[in-house]
Coordinates of C-alpha atoms in Angstrom, one line a residue:
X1 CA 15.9 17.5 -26.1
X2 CA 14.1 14.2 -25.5
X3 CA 10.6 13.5 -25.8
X4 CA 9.1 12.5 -22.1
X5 CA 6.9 9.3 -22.6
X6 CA 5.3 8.0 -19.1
X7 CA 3.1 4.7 -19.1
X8 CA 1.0 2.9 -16.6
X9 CA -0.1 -0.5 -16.9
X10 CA -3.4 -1.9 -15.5
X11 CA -3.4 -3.9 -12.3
X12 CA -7.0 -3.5 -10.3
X13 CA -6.4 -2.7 -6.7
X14 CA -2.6 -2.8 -7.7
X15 CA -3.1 0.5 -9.2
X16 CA -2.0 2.2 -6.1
X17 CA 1.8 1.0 -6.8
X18 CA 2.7 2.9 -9.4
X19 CA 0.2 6.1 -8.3
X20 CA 2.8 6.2 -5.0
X21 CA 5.7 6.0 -7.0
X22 CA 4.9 8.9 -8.9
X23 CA 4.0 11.0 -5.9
X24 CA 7.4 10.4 -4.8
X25 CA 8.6 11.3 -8.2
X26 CA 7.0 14.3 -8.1
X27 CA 7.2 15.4 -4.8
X28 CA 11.2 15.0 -6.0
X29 CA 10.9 17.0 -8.5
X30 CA 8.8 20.1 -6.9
X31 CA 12.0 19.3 -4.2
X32 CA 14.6 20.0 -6.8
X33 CA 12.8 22.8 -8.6
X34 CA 12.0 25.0 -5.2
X35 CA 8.2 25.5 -7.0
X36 CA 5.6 23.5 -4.7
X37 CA 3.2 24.9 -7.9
X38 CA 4.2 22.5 -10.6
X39 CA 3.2 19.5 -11.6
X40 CA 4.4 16.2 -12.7
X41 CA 2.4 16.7 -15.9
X42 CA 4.6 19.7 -16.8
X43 CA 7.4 17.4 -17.4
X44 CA 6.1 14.8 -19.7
X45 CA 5.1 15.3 -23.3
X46 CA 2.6 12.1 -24.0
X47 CA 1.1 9.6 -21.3
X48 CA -0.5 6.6 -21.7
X49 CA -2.8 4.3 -19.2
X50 CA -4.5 0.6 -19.7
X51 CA -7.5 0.1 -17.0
X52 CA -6.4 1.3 -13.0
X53 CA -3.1 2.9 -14.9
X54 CA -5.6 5.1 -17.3
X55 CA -7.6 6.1 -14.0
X56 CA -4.0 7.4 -12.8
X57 CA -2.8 8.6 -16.1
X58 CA -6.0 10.7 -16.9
X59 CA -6.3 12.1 -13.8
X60 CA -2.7 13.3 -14.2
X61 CA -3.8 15.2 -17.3
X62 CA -7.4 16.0 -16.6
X63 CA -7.6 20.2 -16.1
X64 CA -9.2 22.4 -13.8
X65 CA -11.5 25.3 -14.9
X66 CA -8.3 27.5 -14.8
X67 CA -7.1 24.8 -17.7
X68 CA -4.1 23.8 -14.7
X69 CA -4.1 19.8 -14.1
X70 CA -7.0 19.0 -11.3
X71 CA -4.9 16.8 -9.4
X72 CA -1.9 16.5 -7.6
X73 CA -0.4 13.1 -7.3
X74 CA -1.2 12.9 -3.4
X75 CA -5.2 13.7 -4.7
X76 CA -5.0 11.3 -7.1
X77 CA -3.9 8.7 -4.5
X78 CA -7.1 9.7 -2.5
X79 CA -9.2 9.2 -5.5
X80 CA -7.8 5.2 -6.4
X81 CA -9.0 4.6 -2.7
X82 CA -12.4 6.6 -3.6
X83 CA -12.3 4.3 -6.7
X84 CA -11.5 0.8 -4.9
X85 CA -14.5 1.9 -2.5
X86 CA -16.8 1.2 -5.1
X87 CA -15.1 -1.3 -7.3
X88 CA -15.0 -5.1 -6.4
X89 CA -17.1 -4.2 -3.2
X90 CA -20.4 -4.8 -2.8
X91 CA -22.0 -7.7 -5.2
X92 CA -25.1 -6.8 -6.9
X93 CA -28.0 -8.8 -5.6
X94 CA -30.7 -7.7 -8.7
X95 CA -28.0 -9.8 -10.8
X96 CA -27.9 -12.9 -8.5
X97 CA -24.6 -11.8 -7.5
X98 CA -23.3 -12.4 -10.7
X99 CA -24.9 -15.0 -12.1
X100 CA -27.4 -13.4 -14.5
X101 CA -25.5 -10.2 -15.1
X102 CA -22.5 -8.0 -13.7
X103 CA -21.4 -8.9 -10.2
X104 CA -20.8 -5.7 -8.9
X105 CA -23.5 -2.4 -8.9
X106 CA -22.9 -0.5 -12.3
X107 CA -24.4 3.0 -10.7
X108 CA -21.6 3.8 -7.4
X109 CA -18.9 2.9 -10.5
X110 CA -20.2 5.2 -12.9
X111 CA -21.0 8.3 -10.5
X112 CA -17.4 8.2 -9.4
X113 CA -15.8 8.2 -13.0
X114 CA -18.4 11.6 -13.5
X115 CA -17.3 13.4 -10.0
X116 CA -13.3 12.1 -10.7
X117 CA -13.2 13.2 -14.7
X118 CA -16.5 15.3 -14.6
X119 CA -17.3 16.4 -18.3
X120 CA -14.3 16.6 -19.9
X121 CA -13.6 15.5 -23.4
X122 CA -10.5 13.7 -24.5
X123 CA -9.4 17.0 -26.6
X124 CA -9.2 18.7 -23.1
X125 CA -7.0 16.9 -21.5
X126 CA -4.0 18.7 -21.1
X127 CA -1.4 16.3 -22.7
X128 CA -1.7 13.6 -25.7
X129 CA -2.4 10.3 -24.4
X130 CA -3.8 7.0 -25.4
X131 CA -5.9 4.6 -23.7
X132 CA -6.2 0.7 -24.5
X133 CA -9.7 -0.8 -24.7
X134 CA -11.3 -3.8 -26.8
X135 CA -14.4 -3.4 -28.9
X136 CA -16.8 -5.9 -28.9
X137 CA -19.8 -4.4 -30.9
X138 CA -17.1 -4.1 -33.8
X139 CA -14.7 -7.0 -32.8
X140 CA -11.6 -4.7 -32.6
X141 CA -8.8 -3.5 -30.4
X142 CA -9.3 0.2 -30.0
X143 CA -6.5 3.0 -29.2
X144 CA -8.1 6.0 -27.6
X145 CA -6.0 8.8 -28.8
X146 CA -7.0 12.1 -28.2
X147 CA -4.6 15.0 -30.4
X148 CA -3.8 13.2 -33.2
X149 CA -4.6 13.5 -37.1
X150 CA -7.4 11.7 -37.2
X151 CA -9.0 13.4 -34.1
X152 CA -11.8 10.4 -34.6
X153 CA -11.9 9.9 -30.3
X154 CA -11.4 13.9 -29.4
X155 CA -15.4 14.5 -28.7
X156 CA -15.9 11.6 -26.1
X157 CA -16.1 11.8 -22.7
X158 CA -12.3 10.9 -21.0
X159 CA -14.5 9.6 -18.3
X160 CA -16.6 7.0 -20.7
X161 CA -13.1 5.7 -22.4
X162 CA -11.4 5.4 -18.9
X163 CA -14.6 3.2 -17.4
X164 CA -14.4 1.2 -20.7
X165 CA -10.6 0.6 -20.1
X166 CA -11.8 0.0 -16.8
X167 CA -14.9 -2.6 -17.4
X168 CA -13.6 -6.4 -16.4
X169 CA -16.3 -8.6 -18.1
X170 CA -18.6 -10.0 -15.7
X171 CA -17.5 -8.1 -12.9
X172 CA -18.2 -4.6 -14.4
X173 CA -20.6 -3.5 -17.2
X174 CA -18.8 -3.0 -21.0
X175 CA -19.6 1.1 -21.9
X176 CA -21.4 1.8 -24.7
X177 CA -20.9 5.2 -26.0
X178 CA -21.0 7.0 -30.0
X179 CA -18.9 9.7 -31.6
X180 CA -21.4 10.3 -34.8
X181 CA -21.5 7.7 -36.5
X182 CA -19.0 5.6 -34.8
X183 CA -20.3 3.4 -32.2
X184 CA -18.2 1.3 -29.6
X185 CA -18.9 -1.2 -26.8
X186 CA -15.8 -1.2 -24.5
X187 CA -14.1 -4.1 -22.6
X188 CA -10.6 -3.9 -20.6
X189 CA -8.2 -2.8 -22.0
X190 CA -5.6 -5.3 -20.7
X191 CA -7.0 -7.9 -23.1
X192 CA -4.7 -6.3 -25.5
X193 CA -2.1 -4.0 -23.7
X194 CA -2.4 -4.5 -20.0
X195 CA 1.2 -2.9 -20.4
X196 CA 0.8 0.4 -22.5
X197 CA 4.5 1.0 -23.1
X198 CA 4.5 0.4 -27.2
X199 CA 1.4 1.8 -27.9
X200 CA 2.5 5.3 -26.4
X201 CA 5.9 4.9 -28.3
X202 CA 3.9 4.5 -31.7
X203 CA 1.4 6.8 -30.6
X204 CA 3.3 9.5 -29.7
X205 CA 4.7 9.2 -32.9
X206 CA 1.8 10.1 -35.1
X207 CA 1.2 13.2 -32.9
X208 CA 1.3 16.3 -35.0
X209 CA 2.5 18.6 -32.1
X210 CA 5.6 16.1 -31.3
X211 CA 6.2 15.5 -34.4
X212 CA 6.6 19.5 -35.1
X213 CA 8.4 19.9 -32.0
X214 CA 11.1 17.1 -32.2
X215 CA 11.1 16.4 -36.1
X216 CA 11.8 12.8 -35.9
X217 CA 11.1 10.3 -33.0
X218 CA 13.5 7.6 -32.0
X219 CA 14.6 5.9 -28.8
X220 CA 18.0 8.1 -29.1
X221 CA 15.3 11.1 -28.3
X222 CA 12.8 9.5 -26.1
X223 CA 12.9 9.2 -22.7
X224 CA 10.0 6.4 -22.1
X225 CA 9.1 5.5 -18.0
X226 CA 7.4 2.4 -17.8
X227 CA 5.4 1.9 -14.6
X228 CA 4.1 -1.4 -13.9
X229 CA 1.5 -2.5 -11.0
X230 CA 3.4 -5.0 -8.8
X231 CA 4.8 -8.3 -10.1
X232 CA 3.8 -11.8 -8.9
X233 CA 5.2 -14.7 -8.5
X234 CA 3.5 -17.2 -10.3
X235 CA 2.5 -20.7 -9.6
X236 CA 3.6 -23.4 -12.2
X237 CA 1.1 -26.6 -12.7
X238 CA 2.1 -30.7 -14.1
X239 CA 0.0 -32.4 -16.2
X240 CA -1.0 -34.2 -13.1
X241 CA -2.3 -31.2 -11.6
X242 CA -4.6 -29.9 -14.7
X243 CA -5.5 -32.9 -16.6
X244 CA -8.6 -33.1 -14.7
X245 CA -9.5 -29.5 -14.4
X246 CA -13.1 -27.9 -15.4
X247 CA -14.0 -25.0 -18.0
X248 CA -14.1 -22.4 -15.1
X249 CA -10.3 -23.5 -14.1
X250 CA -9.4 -23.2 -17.3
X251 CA -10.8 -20.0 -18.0
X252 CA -9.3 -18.6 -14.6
X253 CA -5.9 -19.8 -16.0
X254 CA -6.5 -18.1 -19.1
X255 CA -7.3 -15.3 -17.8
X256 CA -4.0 -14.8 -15.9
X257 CA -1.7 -16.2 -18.6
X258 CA -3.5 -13.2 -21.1
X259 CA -3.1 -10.2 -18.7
X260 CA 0.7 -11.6 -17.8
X261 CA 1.4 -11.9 -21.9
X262 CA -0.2 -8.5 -22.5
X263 CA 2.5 -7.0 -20.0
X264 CA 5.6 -9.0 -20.8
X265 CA 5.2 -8.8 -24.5
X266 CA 5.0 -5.2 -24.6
X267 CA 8.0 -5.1 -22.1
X268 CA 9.4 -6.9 -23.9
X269 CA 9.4 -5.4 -27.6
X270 CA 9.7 -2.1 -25.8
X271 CA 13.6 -3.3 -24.7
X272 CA 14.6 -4.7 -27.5
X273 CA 13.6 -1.6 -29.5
X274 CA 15.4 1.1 -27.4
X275 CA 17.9 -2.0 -27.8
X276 CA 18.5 -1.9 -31.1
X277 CA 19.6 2.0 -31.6
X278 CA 21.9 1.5 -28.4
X279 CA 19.5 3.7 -26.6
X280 CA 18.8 1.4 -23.9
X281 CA 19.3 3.9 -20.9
X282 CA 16.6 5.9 -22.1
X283 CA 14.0 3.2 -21.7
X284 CA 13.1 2.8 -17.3
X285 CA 11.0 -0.1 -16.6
X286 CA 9.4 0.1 -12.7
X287 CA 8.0 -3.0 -11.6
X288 CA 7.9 -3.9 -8.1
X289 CA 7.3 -7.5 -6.4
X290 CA 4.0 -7.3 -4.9
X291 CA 5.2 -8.8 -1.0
X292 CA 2.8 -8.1 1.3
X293 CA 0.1 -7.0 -0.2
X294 CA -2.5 -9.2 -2.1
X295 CA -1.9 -9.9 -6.0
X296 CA -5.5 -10.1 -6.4
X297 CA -6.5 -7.2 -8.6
X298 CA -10.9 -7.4 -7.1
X299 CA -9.0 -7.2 -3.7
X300 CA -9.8 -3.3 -3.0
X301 CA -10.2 -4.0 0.8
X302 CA -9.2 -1.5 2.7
X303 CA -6.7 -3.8 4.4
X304 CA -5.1 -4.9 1.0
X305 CA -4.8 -0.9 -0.4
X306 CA -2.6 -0.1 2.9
X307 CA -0.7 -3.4 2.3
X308 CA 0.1 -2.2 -1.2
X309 CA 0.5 1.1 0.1
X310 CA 3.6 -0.1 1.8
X311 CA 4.9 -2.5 -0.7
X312 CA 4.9 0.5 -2.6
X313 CA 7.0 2.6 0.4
X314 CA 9.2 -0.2 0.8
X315 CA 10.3 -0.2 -3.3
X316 CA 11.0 3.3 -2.9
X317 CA 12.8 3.1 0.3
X318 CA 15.4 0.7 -1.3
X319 CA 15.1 2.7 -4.7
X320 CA 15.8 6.3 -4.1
X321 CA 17.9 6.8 -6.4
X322 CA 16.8 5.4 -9.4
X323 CA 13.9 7.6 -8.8
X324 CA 16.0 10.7 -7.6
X325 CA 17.6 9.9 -11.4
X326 CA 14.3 9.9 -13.4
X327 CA 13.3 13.3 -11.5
X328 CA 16.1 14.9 -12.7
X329 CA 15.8 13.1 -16.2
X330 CA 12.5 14.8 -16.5
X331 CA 13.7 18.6 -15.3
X332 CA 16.7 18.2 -17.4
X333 CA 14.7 17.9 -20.9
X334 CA 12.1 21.2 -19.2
X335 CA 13.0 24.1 -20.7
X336 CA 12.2 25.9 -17.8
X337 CA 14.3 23.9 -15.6
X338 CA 16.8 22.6 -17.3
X339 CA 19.9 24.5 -15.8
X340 CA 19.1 23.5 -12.4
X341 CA 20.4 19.9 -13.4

């Protein structure tokens, strides 16, 4: 048996890309199984989300009061266009539209994360996860975990650590938010893991109840799906071009450069691991070329989500099996399922 990891990196409006993917995955798998009543949470053992991927990966593992997930992946779809309603929309005029303040309105952000995740705590979400996010009170990356030993992050709210994941400095507020005497004030998390895949690895590691069930985690025994949020194509500048270039074009550049080194790196150590212990079939790295929709991640027009929307159809038009092959991956390590495979 293999332990089923599934990651989401962070991507703003981009979010939608992986979200449709996994529809199709699990619309595959309810397909293959003949049971319209599971979900693709039953087949994965740990999940992990940075920013728009935790919104996805949360809700995937966020219960209902009958302690069943909340959402299906079509619902969750629904809910990223709820989410991109009030992200990135309307600028927030008491903060001159940014200049003295966050540019967007902190209140539509923060009512949706409480309706999406209502109360929930991290320790009731319905699968181990872990969430990227940067401290600034305490000047620290952070790894919201949520079953393991240290249980230090179980009592907060998912929906606090998701909008902390979530908050894009001076575009959306940082979350403040204390667990006793631990107090944190929490950034986006793709300042340190826009691409989630070797924190879950680790992570999923030092989980008692995987650790219990399959003794000793490796890549030979981990199946780990790596969903990214649409590649771009990047433009490449001379020293002609940049020599003259203010502190605001710089800090745009840097900007880009950080979120596109937290997702390669990651990718990159990720490979080479499952590499190393000739285990390179179990690592799946999904990442399609963003085409026709915008690569801007503020873009959450209505007009840009349908554009991503099919960017998102077209990769799975040309990819079906690949997908078809991760579908049965995951019903082959169910118990449940297994001999239908």
């Amino acid at each position: 048996m293999k332990i089923r990891i599934l990651t989401i990196d962070g991507g703003g409006a981009k979010g939608i890309v992986p979200a449709i993917i996994l529809q199709y995955i699990e619309n595959k798998i309810i397909e293959i199984t003949g049971n319209p009543r599971v979900y693709l949470s039953d087949f994965l053992d740990f999940i992990a989300g940075t920013a728009s991927g935790s919104l996805t990966s949360t809700m995937l593992i966020t219960p209902d009061t009958n302690g069943k997930p909340a959402y299906k992946t079509g619902e969750i779809i629904d809910n990223l266009f709820e989410f991109a309603s009030v992200y990135y929309q309307k600028k927030e005029w008491k903060t001159l539209w940014g200049l003295l303040g966050a540019a967007y309105p902190q209140e539509q952000v923060n009512n949706k994360h409480i309706e999406i995740f209502d109360h929930w705590k991290m320790n009731d979400l319905l699968l181990p996860t872990a969430i990227p996010g940067y401290d600034i009170l305490n000047r620290q990356p952070v790894i919201f975990t949520n079953k393991d030993r240290l249980d230090r992050y179980g009592n907060l709210f998912a929906n606090d650590v998701v909008r902390g994941s979530c908050a894009s400095p001076g575009w959306i507020n940082p979350v403040e938010f204390r667990d006793g005497i631990y107090k944190n004030v929490i950034i986006n998390g793709n300042v340190i893991a826009n691409n989630p895949s070797m924190i879950a690895y680790i992570e999923a590691g030092k989980t008692p109840s995987l650790i219990e069930k399959f003794k000793q985690i490796t890549p030979n025994n981990t199946l780990l799906i790596s969903l990214g949020a649409g590649q771009t194509k990047f433009t490449g500048f001379s020293v002609d071009k940049v020599k003259r270039w203010n502190k605001g074009k710089w800090f745009e550049l840097f900007t880009s450069i950080n979120i596109q080194s937290t997702t390669v790196i990651p990718e990159y150590q990720t490979r080479s691991l499952f590499k190393s212990y000739d285990a390179e079939e179990n690592y799946i790295r999904i990442d399609p070329f963003i085409q026709i929709g915008s690569s801007q991640i503020m873009n959450t027009s209505n007009h840009n989500m349908k554009n991503l929307l099919q960017d998102a159809y077209n990769y799975i038009e040309r990819n079906t099996t690949i997908l078809d092959n991760i579908a049965e991956q995951l019903i082959k390590e169910s118990i449940i399922y297994k001999s239908l495979i």
